[in-house]
Coordinates of C-alpha atoms (C1' of nucleotides) in Angstrom, one line a residue:
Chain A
X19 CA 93.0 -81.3 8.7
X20 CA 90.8 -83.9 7.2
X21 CA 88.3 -84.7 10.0
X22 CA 88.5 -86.1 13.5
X23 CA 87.7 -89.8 13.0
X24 CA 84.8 -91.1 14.6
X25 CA 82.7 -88.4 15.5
X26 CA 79.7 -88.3 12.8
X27 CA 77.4 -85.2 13.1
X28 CA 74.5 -86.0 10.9
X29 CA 73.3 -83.7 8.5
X30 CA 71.1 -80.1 9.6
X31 CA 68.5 -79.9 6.7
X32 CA 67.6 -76.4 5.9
X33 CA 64.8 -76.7 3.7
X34 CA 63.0 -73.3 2.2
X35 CA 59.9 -72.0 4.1
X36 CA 58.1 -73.6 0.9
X37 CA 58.6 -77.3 1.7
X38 CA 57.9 -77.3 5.5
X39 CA 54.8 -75.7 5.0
X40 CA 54.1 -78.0 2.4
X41 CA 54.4 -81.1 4.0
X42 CA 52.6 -79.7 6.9
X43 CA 49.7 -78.8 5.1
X44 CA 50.0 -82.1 2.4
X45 CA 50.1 -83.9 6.0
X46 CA 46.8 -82.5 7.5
X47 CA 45.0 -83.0 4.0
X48 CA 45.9 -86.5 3.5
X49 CA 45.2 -87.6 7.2
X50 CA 41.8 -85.9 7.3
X51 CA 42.4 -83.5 9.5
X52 CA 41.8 -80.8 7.3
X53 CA 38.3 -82.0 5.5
X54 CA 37.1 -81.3 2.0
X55 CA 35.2 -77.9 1.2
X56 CA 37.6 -76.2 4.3
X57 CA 38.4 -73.0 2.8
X58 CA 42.1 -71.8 3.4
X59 CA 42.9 -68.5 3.7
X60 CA 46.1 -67.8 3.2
X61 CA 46.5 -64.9 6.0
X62 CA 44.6 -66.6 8.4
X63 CA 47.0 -70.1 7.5
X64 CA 50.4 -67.9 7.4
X65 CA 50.0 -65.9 10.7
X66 CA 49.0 -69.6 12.2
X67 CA 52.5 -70.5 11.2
X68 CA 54.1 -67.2 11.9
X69 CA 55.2 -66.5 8.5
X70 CA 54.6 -64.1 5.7
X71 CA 52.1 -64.9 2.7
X72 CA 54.8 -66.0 -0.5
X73 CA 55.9 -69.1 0.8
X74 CA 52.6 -70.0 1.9
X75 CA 50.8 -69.4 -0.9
X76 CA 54.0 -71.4 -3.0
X77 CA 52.9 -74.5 -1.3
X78 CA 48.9 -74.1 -2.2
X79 CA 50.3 -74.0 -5.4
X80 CA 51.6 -77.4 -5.6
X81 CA 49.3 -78.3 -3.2
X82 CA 46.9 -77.5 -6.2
X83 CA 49.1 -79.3 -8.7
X84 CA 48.6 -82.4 -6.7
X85 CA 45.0 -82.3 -6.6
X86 CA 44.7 -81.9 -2.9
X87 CA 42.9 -77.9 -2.9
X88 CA 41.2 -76.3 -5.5
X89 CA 42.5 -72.9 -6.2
X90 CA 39.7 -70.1 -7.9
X91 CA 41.4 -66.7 -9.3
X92 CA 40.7 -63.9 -7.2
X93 CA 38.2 -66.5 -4.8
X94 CA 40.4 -68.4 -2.7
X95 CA 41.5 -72.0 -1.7
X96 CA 39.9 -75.1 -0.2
X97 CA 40.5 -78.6 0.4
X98 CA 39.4 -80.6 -2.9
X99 CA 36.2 -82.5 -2.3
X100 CA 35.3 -85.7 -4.1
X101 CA 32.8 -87.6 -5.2
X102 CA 31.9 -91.1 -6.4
X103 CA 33.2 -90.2 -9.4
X104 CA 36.7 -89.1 -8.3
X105 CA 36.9 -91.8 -6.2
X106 CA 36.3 -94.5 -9.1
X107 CA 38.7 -92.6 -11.4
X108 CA 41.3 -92.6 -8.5
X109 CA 41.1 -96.7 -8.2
X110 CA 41.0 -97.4 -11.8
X111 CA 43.8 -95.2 -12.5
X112 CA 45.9 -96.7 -9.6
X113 CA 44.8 -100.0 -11.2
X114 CA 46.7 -98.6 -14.3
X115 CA 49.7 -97.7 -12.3
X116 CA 50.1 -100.4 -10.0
X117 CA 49.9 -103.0 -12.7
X118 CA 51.9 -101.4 -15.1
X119 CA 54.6 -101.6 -12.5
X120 CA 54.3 -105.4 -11.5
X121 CA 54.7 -106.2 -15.3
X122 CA 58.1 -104.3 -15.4
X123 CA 58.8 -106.4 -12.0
X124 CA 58.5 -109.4 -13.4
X125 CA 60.3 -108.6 -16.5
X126 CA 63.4 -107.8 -14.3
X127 CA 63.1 -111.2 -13.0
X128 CA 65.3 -109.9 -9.8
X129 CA 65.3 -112.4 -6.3
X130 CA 65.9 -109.1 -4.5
X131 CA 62.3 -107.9 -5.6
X132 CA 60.6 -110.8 -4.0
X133 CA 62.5 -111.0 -1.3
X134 CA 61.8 -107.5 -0.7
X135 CA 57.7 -107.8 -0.8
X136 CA 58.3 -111.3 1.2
X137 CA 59.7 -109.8 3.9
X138 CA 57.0 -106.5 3.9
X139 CA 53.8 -108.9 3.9
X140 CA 55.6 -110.8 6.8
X141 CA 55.6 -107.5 8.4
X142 CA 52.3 -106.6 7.6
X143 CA 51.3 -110.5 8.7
X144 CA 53.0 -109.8 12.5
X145 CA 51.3 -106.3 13.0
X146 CA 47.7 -107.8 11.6
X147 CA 48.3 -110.8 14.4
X148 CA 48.9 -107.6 17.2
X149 CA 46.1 -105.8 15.4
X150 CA 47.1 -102.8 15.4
X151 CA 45.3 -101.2 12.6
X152 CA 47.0 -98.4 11.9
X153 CA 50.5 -100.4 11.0
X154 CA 48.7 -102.8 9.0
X155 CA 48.0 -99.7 7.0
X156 CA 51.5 -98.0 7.1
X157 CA 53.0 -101.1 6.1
X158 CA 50.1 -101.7 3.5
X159 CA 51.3 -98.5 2.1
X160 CA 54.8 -99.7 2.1
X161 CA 54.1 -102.6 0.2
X162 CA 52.4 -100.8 -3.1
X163 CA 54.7 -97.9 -2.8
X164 CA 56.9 -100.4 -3.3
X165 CA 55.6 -102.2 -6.4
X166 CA 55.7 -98.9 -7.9
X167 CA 59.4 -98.1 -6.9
X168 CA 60.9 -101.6 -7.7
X169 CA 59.2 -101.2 -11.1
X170 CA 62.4 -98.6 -11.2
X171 CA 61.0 -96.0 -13.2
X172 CA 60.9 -92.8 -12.3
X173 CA 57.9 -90.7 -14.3
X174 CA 56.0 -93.8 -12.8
X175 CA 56.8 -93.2 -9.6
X176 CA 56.4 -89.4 -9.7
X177 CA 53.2 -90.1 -11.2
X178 CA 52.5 -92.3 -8.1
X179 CA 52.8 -89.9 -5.8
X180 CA 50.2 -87.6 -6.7
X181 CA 47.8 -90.7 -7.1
X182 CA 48.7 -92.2 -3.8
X183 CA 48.3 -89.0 -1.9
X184 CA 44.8 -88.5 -2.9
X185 CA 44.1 -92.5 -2.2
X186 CA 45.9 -92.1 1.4
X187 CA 43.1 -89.1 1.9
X188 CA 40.2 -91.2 0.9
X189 CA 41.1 -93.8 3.3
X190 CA 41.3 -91.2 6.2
X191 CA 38.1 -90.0 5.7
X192 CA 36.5 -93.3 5.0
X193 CA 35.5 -94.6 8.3
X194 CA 36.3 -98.4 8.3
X195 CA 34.7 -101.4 9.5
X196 CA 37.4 -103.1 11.7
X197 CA 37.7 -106.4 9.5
X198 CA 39.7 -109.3 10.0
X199 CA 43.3 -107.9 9.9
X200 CA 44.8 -110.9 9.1
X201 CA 42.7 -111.8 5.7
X202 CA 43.4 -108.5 4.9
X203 CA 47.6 -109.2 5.1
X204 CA 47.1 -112.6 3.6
X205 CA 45.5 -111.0 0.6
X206 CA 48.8 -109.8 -0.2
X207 CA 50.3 -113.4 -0.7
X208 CA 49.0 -114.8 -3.8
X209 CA 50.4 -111.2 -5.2
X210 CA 53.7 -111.9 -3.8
X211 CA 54.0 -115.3 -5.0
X212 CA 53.0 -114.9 -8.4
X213 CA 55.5 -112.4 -8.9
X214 CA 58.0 -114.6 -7.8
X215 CA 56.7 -117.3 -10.3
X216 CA 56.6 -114.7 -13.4
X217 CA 53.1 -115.4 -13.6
X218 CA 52.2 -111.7 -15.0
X219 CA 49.0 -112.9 -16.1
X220 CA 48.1 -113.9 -12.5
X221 CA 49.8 -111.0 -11.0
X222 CA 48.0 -108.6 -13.0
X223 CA 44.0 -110.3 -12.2
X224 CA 45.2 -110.7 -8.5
X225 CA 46.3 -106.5 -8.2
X226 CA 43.4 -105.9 -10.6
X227 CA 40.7 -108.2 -8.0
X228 CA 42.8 -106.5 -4.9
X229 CA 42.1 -102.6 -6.5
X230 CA 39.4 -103.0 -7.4
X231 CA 37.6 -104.4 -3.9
X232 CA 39.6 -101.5 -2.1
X233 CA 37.7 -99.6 -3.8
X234 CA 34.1 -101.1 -4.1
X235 CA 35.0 -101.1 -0.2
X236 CA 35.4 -97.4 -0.2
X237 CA 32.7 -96.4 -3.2
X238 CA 30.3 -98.6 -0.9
X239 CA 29.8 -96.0 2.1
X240 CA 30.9 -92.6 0.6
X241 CA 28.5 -89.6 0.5
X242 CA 29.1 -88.1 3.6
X243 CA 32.2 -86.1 3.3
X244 CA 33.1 -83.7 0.6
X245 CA 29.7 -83.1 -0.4
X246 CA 30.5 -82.0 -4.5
X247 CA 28.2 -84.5 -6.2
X248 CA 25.4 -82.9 -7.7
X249 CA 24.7 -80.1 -9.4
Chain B
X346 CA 17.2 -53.8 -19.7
X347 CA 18.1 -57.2 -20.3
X348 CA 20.1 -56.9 -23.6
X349 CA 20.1 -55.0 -27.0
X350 CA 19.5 -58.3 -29.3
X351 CA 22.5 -59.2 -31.9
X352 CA 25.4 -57.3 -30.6
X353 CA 28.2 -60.2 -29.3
X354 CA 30.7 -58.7 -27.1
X355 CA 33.1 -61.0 -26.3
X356 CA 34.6 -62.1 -23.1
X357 CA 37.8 -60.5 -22.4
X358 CA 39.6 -62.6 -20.2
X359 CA 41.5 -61.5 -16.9
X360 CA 43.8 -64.1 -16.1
X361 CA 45.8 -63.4 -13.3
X362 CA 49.9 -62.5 -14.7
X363 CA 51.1 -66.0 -13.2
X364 CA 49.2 -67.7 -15.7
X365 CA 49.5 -65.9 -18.5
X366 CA 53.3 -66.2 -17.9
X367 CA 53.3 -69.9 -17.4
X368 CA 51.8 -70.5 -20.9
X369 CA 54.2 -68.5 -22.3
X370 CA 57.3 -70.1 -20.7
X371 CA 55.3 -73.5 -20.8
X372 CA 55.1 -72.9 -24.7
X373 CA 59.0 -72.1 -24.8
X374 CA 60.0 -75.2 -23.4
X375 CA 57.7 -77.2 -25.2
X376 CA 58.1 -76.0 -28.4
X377 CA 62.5 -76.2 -28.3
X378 CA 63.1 -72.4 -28.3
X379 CA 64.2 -72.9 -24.7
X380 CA 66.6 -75.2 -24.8
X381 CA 67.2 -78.4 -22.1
X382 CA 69.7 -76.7 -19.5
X383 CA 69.1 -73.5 -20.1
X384 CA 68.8 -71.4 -16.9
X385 CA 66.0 -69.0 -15.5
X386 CA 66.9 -66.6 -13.7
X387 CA 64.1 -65.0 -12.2
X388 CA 65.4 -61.6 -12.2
X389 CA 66.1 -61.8 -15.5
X390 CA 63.4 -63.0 -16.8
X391 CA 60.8 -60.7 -14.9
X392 CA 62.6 -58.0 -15.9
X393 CA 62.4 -59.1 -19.6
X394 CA 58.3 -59.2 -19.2
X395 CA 58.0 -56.1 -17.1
X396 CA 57.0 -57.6 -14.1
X397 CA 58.0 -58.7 -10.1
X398 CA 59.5 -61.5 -9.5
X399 CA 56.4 -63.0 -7.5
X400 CA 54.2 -64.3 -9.9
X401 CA 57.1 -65.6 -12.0
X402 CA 58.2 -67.5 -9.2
X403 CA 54.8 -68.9 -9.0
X404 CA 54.7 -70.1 -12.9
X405 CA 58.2 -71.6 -12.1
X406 CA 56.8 -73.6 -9.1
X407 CA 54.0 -75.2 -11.6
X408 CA 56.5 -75.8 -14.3
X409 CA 58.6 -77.9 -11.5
X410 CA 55.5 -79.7 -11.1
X411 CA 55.0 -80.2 -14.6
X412 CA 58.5 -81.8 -14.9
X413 CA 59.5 -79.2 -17.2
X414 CA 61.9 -77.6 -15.4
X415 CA 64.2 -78.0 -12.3
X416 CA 64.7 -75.9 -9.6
X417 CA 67.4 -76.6 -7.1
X418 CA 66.8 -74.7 -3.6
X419 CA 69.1 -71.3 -3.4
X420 CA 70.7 -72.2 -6.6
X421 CA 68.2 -72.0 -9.3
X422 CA 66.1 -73.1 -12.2
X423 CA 66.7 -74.5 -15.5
X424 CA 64.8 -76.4 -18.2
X425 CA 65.1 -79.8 -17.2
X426 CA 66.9 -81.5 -20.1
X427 CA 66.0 -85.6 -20.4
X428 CA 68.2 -88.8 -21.1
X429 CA 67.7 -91.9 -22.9
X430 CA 66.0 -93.2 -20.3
X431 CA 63.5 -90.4 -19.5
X432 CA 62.2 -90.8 -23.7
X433 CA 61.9 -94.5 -23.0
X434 CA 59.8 -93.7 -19.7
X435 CA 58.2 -91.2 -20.7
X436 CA 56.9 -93.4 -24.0
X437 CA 55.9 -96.1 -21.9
X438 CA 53.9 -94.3 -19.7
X439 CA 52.7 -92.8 -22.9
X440 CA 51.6 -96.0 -24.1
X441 CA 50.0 -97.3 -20.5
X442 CA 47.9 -94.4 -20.3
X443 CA 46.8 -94.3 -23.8
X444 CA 45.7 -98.1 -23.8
X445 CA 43.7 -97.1 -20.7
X446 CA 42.3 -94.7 -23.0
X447 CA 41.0 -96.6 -26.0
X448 CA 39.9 -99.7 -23.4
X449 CA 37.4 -97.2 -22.2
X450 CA 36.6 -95.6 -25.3
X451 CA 35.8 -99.3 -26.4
X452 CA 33.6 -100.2 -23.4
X453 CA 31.1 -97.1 -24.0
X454 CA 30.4 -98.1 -27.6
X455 CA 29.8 -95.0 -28.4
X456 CA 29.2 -94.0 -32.1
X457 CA 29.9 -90.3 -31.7
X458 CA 33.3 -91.3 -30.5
X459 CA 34.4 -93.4 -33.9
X460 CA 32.7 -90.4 -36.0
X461 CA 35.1 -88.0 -34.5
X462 CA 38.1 -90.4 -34.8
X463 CA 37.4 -90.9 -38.3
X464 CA 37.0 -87.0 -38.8
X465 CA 40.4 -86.0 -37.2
X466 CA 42.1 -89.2 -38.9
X467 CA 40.5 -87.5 -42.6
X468 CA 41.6 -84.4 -41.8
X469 CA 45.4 -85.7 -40.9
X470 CA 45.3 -87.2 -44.7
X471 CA 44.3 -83.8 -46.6
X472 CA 47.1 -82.4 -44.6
X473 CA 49.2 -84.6 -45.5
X474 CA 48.7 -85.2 -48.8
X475 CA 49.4 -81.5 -49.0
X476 CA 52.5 -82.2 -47.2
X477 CA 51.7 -79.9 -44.4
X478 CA 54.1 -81.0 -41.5
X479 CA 53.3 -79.3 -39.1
X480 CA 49.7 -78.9 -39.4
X481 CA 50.1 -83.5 -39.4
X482 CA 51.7 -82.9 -36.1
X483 CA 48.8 -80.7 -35.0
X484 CA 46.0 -83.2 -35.8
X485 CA 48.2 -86.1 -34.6
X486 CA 48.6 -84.1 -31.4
X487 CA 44.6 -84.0 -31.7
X488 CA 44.2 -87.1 -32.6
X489 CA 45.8 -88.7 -29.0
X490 CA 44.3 -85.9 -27.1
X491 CA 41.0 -86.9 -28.3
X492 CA 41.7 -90.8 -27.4
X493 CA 42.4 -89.3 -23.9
X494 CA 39.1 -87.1 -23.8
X495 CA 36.9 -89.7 -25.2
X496 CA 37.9 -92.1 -22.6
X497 CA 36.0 -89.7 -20.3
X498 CA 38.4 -89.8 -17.5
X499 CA 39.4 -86.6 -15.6
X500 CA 41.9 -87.9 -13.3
X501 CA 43.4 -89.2 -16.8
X502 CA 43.5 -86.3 -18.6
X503 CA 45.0 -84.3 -16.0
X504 CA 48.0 -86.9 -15.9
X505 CA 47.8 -87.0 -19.7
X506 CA 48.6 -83.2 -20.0
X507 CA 51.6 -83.6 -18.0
X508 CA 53.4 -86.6 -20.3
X509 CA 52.4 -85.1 -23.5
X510 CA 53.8 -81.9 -23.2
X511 CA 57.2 -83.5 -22.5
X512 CA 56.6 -85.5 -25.5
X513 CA 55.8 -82.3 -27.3
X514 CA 58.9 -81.3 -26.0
X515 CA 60.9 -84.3 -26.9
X516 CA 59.3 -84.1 -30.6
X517 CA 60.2 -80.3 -31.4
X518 CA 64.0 -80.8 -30.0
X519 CA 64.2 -83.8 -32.5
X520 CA 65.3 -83.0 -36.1
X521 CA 62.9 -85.4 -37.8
X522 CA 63.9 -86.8 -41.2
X523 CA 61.3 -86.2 -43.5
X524 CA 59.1 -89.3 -43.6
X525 CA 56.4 -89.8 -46.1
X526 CA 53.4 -87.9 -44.5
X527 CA 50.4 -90.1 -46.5
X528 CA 51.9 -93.2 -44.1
X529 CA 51.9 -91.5 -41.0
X530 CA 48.4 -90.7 -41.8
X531 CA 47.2 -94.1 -42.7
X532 CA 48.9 -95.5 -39.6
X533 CA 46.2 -93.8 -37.8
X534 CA 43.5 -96.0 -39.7
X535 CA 43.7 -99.5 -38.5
X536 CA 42.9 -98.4 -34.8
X537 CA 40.0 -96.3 -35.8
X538 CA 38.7 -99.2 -37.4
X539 CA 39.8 -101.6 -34.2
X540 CA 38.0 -99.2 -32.0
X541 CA 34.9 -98.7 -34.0
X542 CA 34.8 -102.8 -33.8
X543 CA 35.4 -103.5 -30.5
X544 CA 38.4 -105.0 -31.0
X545 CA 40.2 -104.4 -27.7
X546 CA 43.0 -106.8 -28.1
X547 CA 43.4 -105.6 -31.9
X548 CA 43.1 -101.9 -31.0
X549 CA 45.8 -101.8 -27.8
X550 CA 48.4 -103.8 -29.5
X551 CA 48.1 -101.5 -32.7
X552 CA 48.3 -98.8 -30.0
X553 CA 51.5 -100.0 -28.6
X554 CA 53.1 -100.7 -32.1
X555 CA 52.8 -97.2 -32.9
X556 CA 53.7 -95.7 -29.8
X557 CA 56.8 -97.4 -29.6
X558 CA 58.1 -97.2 -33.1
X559 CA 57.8 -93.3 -32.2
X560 CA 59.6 -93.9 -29.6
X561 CA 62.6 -95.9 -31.3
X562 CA 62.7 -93.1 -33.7
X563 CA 63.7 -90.7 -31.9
X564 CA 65.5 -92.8 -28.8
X565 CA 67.8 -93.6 -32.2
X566 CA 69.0 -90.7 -32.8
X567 CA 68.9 -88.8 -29.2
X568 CA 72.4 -87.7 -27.4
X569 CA 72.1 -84.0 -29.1
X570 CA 70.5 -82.3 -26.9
X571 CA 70.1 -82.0 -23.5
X572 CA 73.1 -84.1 -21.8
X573 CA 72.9 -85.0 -18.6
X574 CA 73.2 -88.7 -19.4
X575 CA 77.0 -89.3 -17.6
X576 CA 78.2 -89.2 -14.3
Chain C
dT876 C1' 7.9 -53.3 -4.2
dA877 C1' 11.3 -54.6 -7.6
dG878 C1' 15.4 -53.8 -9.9
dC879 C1' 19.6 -51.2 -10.3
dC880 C1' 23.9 -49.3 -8.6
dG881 C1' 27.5 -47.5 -5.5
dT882 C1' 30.0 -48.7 -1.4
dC883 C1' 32.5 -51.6 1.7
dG884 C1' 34.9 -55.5 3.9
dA885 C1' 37.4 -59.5 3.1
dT886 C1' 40.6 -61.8 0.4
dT887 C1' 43.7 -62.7 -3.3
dG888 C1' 47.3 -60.7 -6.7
dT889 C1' 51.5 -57.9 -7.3
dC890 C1' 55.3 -55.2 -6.0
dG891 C1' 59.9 -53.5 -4.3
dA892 C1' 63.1 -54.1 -0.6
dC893 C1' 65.8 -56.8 2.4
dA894 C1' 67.8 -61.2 4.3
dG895 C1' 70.1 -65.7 3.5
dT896 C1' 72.7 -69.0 0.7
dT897 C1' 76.0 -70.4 -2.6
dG898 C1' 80.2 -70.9 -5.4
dA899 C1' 84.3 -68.6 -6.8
dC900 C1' 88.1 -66.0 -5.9
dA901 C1' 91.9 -63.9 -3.6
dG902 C1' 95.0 -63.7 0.1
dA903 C1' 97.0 -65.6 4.5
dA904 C1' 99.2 -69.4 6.8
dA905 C1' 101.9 -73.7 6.8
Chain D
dT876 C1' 103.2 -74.8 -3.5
dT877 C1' 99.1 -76.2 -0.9
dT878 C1' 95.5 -75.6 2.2
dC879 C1' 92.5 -73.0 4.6
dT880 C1' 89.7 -68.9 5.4
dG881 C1' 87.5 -64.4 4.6
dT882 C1' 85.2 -61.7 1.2
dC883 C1' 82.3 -60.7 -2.6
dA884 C1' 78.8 -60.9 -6.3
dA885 C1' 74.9 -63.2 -8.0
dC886 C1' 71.4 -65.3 -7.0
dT887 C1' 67.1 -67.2 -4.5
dG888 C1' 64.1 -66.9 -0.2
dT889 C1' 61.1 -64.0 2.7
dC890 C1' 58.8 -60.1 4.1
dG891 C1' 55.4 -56.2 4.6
dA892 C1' 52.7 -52.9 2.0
dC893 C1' 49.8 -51.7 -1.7
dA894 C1' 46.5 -52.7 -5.7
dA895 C1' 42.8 -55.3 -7.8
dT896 C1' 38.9 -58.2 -7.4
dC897 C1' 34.7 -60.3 -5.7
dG898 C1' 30.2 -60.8 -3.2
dA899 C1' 27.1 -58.8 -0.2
dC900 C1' 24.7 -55.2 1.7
dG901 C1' 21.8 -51.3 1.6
dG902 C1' 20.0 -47.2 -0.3
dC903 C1' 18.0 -45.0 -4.4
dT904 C1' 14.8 -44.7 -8.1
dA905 C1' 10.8 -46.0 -10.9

DNA sequence: TAGCCGTCGATTGTCGACAGTTGACAGAAA
DNA sequence: TTTCTGTCAACTGTCGACAATCGACGGCTA
């Protein structure tokens, strides 16, 4: 027999130990739940979750390889704190990123792309006039996650990830001053349109001018979490 | 006591076993004696070192990370072999990052930086006027590697170490034809001098030039190796 | 009192054994 | 034959126990 017709179970995922603890503890991280300079200890962490101490300790691994702990031989683990200094390295490197993306955009010269960021900032436009914050920023995410994956290359996008995750964290522990929601989706605009007109020259100032007030934004008020600044 | 005077013990380092077997599979892969495909099987190769399975597991996981090798979950790991279109990503990344690179270096001004450039690019010319292949290689390897450590950039470096291994990789599974080793040198030249004269816009596109006729080099004559271009 | 050194608790590193998953193969059913 | 199903071997995934390391504490000696 082939298969009854219209019945469609959907797929049971059964994912190694590894990756559900990783995306647990990749989750906590990022959101701020977990704060810089928390040490994890890896019995404490594994009899939390009920589990033994090898896949636990695979996911601080790549945890570590990510950049979001900090792993000392024979010492331990803890969240990764950072200071002005990471934080200005993380911008300007995602200033690299993002616009080496967009130029790869516009080469393609696809309608799809535009339409693609259109219809995101008119999402982002909708949920800044409800203002709710927090889906402004889920769908701001959405929009330069998807620069980088319409740029359609892969290292970049792997390359991404790490980045973003560590930006994503920032902005969790950054405590924000509500701003105008709405100026902050409209930004997104002149972005949009200039991609659609192949203007890479404007494209590239516009991400560059957008970047880099994120993170004057961010730079502006830091000092109070992860402590790791002097020495 | 503090200390008898001369005597200069030095340190003997105690690395924990993952490590000191990730740099030797790490320098396997990257230097062709493993080839693209290959499988590692964990048992096997533990066995072959004389130790658990644990900490190779753990060397494995960071070599995923790396992009070096693949694991598939319950079916195993093998050195990740590359397509046409991973060179030509990997290159153009290559190229983003190092342009970041030099646009720093630039902005310091620093003279210490062009001294060192100027030392590494003299010491690639004796070498190759002695027609020392692979010691070139070595001080052309130092020679980007500096750009990216001069550029003072941590977050950089760290994504830096990740692309050039591949690249290393990608280099020692090519079977270069014997170029004259006196040009490659003096290809080096002409960016020294852009950098050591602030010549940003003269300095990147030299940059780019060289980084992509590497790349056409070997993209030309790829196919051998690793195939796991159809579908 | 000041400096050295053994001891100890907490935590990470390593190991060997067992459980679960996969793909291939052989044999039963149609 | 062809299709399905049980079985098996070769792995990877997970576990609990043991070994090694580190920092701190406290006693010993000068």
């Amino acid at each position: 027999m082939t298969q009854s017709p219209a019945l469609q179970l959907h797929h049971i995922e059964n994912k190694p130990l590894r990756e559900r603890v990783l995306d647990i503890l990749r989750d906590a991280i990022v959101s701020g739940d977990m704060r810089p300079g928390q040490p994890l200890v890896e019995m404490e962490l594994a009899q939390q979750m009920g589990i033994s101490r090898a896949p636990l300790r695979e996911a601080l691994q790549i945890l570590s390889q990510e950049g979001l702990v900090e792993t000392i031989p024979y010492k331990g683990t803890q969240v990764r704190s950072m200071n002005r200094m990471d934080i200005e390295e993380l911008y300007s490197l995602r200033s690299v990123l993002e616009t080496f993306a967009v130029q790869r955009i516009i080469a393609r010269r696809s309608a799809d792309d535009t339409a693609r960021l259109r219809a995101i900032f008119e999402a982002m436009l909708a949920a800044a006039q409800q203002g709710d914050l927090s889906q402004v920023n889920e769908i701001d995410r959405q929009f330069h996650d998807g620069l980088i994956e319409l740029s359609q290359h892969h290292l970049l996008l792997t390359t991404w990830r790490s980045v973003s995750l560590r930006i994503r964290q920032v902005m969790a522990l950054t405590n924000r001053r509500n701003r105008d929601l709405t100026v902050i989706a409209y930004n997104h605009l002149p972005m949009v349109e200039a991609i659609a007109a192949h203007d890479e020259a404007e494209a590239t100032r516009l991400l560059r001018e957008h970047v880099e007030s994120a993170a004057g934004l961010i730079v502006e008020g830091w000092t109070q979490p992860g402590e790791s600044d002097p020495k």
